[in-house]
PDB file of C-alpha atoms in Angstrom:
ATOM      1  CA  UNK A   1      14.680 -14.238  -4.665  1.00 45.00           C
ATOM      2  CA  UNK A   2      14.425 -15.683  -1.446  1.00 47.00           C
ATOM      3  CA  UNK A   3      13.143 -18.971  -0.285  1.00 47.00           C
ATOM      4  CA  UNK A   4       9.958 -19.008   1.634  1.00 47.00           C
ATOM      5  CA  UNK A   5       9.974 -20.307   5.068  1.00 49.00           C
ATOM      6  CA  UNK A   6       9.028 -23.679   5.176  1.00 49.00           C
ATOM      7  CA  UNK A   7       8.368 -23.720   8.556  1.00 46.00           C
ATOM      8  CA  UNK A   8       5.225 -21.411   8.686  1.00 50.00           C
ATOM      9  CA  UNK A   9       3.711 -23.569   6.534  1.00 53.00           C
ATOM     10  CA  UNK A  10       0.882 -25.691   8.027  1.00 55.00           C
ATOM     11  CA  UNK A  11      -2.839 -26.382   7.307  1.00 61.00           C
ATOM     12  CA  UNK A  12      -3.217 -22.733   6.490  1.00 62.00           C
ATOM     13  CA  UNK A  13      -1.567 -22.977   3.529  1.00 88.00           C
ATOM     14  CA  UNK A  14       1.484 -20.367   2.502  1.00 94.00           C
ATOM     15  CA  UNK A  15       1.183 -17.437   4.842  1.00 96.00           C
ATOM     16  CA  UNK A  16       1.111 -13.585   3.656  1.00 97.00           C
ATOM     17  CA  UNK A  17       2.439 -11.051   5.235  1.00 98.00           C
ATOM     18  CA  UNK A  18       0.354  -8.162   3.871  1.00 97.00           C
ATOM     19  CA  UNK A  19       1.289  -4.658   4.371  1.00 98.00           C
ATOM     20  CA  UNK A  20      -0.248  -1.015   3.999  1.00 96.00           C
ATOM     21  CA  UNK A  21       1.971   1.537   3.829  1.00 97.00           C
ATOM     22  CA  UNK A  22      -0.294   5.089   4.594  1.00 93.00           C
ATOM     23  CA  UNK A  23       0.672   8.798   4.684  1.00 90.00           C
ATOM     24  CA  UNK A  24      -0.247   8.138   8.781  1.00 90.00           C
ATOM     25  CA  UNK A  25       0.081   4.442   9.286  1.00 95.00           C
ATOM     26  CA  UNK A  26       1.649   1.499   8.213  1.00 97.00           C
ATOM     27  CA  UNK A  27      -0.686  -1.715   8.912  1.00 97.00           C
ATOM     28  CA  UNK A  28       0.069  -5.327   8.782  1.00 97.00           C
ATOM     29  CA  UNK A  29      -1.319  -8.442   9.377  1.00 97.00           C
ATOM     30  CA  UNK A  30      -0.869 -12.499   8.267  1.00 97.00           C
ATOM     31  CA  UNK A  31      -3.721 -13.560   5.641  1.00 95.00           C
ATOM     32  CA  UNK A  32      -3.776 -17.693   4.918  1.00 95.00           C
ATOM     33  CA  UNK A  33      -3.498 -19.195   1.333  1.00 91.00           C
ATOM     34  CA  UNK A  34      -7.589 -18.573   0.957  1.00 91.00           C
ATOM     35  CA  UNK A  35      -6.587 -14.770   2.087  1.00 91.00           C
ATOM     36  CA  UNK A  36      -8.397 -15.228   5.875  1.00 94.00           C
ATOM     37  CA  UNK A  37      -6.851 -13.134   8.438  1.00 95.00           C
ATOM     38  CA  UNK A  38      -4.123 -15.451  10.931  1.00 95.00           C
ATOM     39  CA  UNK A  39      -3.280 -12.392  12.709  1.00 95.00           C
ATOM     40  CA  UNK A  40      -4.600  -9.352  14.221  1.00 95.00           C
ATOM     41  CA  UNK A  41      -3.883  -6.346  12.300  1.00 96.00           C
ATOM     42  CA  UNK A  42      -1.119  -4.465  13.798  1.00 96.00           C
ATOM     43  CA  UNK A  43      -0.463  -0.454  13.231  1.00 97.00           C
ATOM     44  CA  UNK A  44       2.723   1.801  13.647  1.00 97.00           C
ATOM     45  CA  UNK A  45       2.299   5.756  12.697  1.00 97.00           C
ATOM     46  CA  UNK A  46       4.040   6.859   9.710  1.00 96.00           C
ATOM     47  CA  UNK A  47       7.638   7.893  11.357  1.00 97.00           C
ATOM     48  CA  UNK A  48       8.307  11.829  10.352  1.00 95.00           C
ATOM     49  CA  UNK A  49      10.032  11.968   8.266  1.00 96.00           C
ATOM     50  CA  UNK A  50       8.641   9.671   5.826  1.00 96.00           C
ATOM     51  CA  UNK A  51      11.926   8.353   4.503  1.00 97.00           C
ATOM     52  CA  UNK A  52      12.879   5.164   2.958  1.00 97.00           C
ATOM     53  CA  UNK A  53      14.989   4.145   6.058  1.00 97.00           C
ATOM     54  CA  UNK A  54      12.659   5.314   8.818  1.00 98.00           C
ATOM     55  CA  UNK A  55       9.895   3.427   6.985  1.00 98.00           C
ATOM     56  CA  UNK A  56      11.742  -0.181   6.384  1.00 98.00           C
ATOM     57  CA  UNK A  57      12.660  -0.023  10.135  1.00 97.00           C
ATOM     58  CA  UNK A  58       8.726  -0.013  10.645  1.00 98.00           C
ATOM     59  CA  UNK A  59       8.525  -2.661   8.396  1.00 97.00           C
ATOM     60  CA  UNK A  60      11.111  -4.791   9.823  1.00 97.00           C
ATOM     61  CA  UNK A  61       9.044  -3.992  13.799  1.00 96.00           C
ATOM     62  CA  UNK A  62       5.458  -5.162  12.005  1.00 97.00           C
ATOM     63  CA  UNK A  63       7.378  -8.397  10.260  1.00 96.00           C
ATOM     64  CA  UNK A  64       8.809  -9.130  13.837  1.00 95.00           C
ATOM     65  CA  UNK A  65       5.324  -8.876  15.327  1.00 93.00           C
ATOM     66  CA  UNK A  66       4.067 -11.639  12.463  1.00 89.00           C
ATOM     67  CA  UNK A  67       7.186 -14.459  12.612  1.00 73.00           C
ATOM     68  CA  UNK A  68       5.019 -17.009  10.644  1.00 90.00           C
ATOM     69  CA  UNK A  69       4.781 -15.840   7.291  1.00 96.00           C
ATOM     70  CA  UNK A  70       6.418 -17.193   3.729  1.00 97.00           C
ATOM     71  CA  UNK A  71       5.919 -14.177   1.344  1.00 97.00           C
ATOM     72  CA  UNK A  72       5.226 -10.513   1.755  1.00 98.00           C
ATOM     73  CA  UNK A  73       2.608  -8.361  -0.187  1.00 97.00           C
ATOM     74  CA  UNK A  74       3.064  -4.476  -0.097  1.00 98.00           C
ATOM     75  CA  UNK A  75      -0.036  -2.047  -1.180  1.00 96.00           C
ATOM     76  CA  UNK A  76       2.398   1.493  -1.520  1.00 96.00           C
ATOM     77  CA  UNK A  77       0.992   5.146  -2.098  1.00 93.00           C
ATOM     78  CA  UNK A  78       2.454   6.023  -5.192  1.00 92.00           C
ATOM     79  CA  UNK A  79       3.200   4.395  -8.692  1.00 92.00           C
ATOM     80  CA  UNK A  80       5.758   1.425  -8.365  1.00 95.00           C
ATOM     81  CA  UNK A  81       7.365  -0.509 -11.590  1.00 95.00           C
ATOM     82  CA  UNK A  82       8.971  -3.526 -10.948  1.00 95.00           C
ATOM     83  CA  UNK A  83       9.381  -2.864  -7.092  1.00 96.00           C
ATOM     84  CA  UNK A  84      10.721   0.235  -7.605  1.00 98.00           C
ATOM     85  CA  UNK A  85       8.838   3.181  -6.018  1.00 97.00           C
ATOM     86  CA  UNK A  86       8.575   6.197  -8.576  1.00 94.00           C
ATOM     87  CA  UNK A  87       6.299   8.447  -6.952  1.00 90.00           C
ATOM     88  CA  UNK A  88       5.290   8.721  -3.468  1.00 89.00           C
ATOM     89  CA  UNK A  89       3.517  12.001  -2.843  1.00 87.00           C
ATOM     90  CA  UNK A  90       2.233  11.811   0.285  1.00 87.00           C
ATOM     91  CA  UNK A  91       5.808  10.517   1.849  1.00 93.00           C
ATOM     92  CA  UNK A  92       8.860  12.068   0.376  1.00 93.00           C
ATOM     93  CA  UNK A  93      11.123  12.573  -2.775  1.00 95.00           C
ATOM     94  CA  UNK A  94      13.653  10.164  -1.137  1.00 97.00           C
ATOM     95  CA  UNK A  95      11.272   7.306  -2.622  1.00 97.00           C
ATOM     96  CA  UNK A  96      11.630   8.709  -6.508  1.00 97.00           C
ATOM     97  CA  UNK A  97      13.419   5.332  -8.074  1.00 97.00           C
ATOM     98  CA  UNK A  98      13.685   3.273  -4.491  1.00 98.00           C
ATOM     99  CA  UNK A  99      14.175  -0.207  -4.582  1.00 98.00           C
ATOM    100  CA  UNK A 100      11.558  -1.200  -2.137  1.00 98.00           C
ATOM    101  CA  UNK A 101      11.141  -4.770  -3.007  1.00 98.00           C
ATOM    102  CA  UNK A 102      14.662  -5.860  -3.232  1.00 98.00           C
ATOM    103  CA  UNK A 103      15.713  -3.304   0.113  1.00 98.00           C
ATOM    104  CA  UNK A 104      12.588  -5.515   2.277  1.00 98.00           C
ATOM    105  CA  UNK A 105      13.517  -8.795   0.833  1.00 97.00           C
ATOM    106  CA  UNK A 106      17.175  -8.375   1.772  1.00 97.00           C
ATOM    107  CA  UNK A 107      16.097  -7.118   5.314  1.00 96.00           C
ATOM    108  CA  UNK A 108      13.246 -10.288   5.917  1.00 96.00           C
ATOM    109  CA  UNK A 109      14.723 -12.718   4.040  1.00 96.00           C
ATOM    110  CA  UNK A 110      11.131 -13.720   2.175  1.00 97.00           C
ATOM    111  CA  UNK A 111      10.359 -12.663  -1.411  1.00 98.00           C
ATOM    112  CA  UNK A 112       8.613  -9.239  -1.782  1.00 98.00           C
ATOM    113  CA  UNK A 113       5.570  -8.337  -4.270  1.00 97.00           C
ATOM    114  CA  UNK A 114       4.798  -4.183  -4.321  1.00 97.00           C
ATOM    115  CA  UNK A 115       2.192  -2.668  -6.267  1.00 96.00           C
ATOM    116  CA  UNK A 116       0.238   0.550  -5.641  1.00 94.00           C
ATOM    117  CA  UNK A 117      -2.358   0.453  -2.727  1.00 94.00           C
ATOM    118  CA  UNK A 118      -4.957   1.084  -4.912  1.00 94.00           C
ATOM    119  CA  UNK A 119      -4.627  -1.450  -7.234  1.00 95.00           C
ATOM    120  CA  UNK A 120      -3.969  -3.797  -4.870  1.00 94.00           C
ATOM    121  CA  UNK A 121      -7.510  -2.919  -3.096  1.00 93.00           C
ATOM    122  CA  UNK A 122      -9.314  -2.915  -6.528  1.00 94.00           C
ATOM    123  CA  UNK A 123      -7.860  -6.274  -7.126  1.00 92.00           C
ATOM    124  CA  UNK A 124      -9.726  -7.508  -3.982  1.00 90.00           C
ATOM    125  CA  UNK A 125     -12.522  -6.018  -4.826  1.00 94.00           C
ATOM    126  CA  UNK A 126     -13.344  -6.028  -8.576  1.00 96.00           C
ATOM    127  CA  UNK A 127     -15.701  -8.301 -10.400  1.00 96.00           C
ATOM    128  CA  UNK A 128     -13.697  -8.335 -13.199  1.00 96.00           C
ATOM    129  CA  UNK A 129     -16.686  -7.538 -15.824  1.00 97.00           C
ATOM    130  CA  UNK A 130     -16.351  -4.336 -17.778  1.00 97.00           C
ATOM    131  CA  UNK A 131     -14.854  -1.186 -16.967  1.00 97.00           C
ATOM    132  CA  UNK A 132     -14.441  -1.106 -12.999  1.00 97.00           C
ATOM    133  CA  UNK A 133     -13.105   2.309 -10.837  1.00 95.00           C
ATOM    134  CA  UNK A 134     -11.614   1.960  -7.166  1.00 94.00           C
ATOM    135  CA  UNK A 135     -11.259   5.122  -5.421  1.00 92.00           C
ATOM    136  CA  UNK A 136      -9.889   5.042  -2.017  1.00 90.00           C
ATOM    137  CA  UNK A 137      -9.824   7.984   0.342  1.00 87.00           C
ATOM    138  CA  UNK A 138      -7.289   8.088   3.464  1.00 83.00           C
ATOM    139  CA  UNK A 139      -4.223  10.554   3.924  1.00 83.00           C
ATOM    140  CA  UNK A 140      -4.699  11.142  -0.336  1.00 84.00           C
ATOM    141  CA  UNK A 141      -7.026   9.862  -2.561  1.00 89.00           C
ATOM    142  CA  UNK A 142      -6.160   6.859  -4.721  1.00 90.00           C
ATOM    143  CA  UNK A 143      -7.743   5.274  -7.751  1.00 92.00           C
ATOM    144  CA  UNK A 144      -7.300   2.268  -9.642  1.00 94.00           C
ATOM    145  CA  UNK A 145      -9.185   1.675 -13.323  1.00 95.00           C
ATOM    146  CA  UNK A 146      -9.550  -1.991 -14.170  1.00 97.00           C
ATOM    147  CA  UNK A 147     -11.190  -3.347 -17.896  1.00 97.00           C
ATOM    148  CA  UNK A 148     -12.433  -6.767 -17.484  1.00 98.00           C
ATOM    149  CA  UNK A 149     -10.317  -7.898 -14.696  1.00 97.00           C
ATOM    150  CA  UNK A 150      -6.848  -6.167 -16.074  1.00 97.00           C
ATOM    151  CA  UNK A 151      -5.559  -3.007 -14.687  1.00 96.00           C
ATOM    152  CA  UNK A 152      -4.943   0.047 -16.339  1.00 94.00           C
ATOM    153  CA  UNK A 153      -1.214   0.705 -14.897  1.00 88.00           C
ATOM    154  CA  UNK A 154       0.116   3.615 -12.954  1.00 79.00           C
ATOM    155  CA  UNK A 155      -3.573   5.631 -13.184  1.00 82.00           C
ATOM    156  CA  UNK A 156      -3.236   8.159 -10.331  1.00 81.00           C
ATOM    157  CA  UNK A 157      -5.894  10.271 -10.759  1.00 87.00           C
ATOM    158  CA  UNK A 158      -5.291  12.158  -7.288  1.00 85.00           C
ATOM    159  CA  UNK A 159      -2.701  13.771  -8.918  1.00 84.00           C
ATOM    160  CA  UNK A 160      -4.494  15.245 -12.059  1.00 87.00           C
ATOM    161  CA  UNK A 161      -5.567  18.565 -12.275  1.00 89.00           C
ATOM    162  CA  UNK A 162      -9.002  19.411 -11.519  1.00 86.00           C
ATOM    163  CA  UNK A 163     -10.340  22.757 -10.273  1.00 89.00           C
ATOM    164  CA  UNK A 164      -8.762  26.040 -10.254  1.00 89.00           C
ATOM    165  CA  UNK A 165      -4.844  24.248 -10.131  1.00 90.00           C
ATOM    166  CA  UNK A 166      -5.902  21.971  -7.598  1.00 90.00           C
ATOM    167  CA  UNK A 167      -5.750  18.270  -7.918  1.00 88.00           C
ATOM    168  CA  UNK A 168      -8.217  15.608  -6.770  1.00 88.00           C
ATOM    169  CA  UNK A 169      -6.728  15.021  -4.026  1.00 86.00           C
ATOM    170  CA  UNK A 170      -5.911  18.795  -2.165  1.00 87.00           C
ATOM    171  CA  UNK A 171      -9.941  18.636  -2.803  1.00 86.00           C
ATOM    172  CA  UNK A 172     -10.404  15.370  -1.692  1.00 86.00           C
ATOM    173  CA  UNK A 173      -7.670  14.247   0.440  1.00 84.00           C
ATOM    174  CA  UNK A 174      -7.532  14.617   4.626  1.00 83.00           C
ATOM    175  CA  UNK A 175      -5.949  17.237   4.728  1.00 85.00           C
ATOM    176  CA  UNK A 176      -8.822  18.794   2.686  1.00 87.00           C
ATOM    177  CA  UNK A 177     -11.188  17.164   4.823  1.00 88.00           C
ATOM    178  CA  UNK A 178      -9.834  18.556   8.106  1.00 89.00           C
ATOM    179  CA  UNK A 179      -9.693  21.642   6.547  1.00 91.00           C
ATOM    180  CA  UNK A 180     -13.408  22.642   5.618  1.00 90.00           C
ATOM    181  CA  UNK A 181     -14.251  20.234   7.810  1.00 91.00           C
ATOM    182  CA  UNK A 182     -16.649  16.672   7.964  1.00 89.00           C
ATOM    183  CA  UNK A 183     -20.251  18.053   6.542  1.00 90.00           C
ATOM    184  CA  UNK A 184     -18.430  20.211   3.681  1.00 88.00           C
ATOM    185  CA  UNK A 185     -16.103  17.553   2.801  1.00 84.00           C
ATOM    186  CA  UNK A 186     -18.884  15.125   2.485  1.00 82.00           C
TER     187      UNK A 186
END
């Protein structure tokens, strides 16, 4: 693992860098030890390809843009075990079994936590009483399911069959939005 960066510390607290890594954008932005914004969120486009390189070289532009931070927090599209990306359907195959964690740490030199957007936005939002569902809807549609404050692991509903061999999200997703359009969609 490697060593936080003294040096950001201050009255703050340990800094985050915390990352969103979207089928169109990646977003960042430095969040304190009480998880108040430090920095303004910052947002590259998704390079095209997706790829694992193309993406950590956006990565590596956002961390530039945020020097202060001690640790980095990743929210990715897709299942990830143990910092390894298994699934990432709205990116590319190229991220079936990817490193991610240990690829970013090596590059920024700060230790690396990854866990599925979703969950990670559930987390921030759940009350952690009884059975809780996050949905979130941007390029795809994610879900996490949470029972009393623990998460039911590697969910993703999105990609589970639902009408006529389509999954949640081709029905639900942006690209079925911009499709049939805002007022069907809805």
């Amino acid at each position: 693992m490697a060593q936080t960066n003294a040096h950001s510390r201050d009255k703050t607290g340990i800094r985050t860098l915390v990352v969103d890594i979207g089928g169109s954008g990646i977003k960042a932005l430095v969040l304190d030890g009480a998880g108040r914004p430090l920095t303004v969120r910052n947002r590259i486009r998704t390079p095209s390809p997706p790829v694992p390189a193309a993406i950590l070289k956006v990565l590596q532009r956002l961390a530039a843009k945020h020097a202060k931070f001690d640790r980095i927090s990743v929210g990715f599209p897709g299942v990830v075990r143990n910092g390894v990306t298994e699934t990432g359907p709205n990116l590319n195959k190229q991220w079936t079994g990817f490193a991610l964690a240990e690829k970013l740490e090596a590059k920024l030199g700060r230790p690396v936590r990854i866990a599925n957007d979703a969950d990670v936005q559930g987390f921030g939002a759940i009350s952690g009483r009884g059975v809780e569902l996050m949905i979130t809807l941007g390029t795809g549609f994610g879900s996490a399911l949470f029972v009393d404050g623990k998460l039911v692991p590697n969910l993703e509903v999105g990609q589970h069959p639902f009408l006529r061999g389509k999954t949640y999200e081709d029905l639900l997703g942006n690209a079925a939005r911009k499709k049939v359009g805002n007022k069907k969609w809805n």
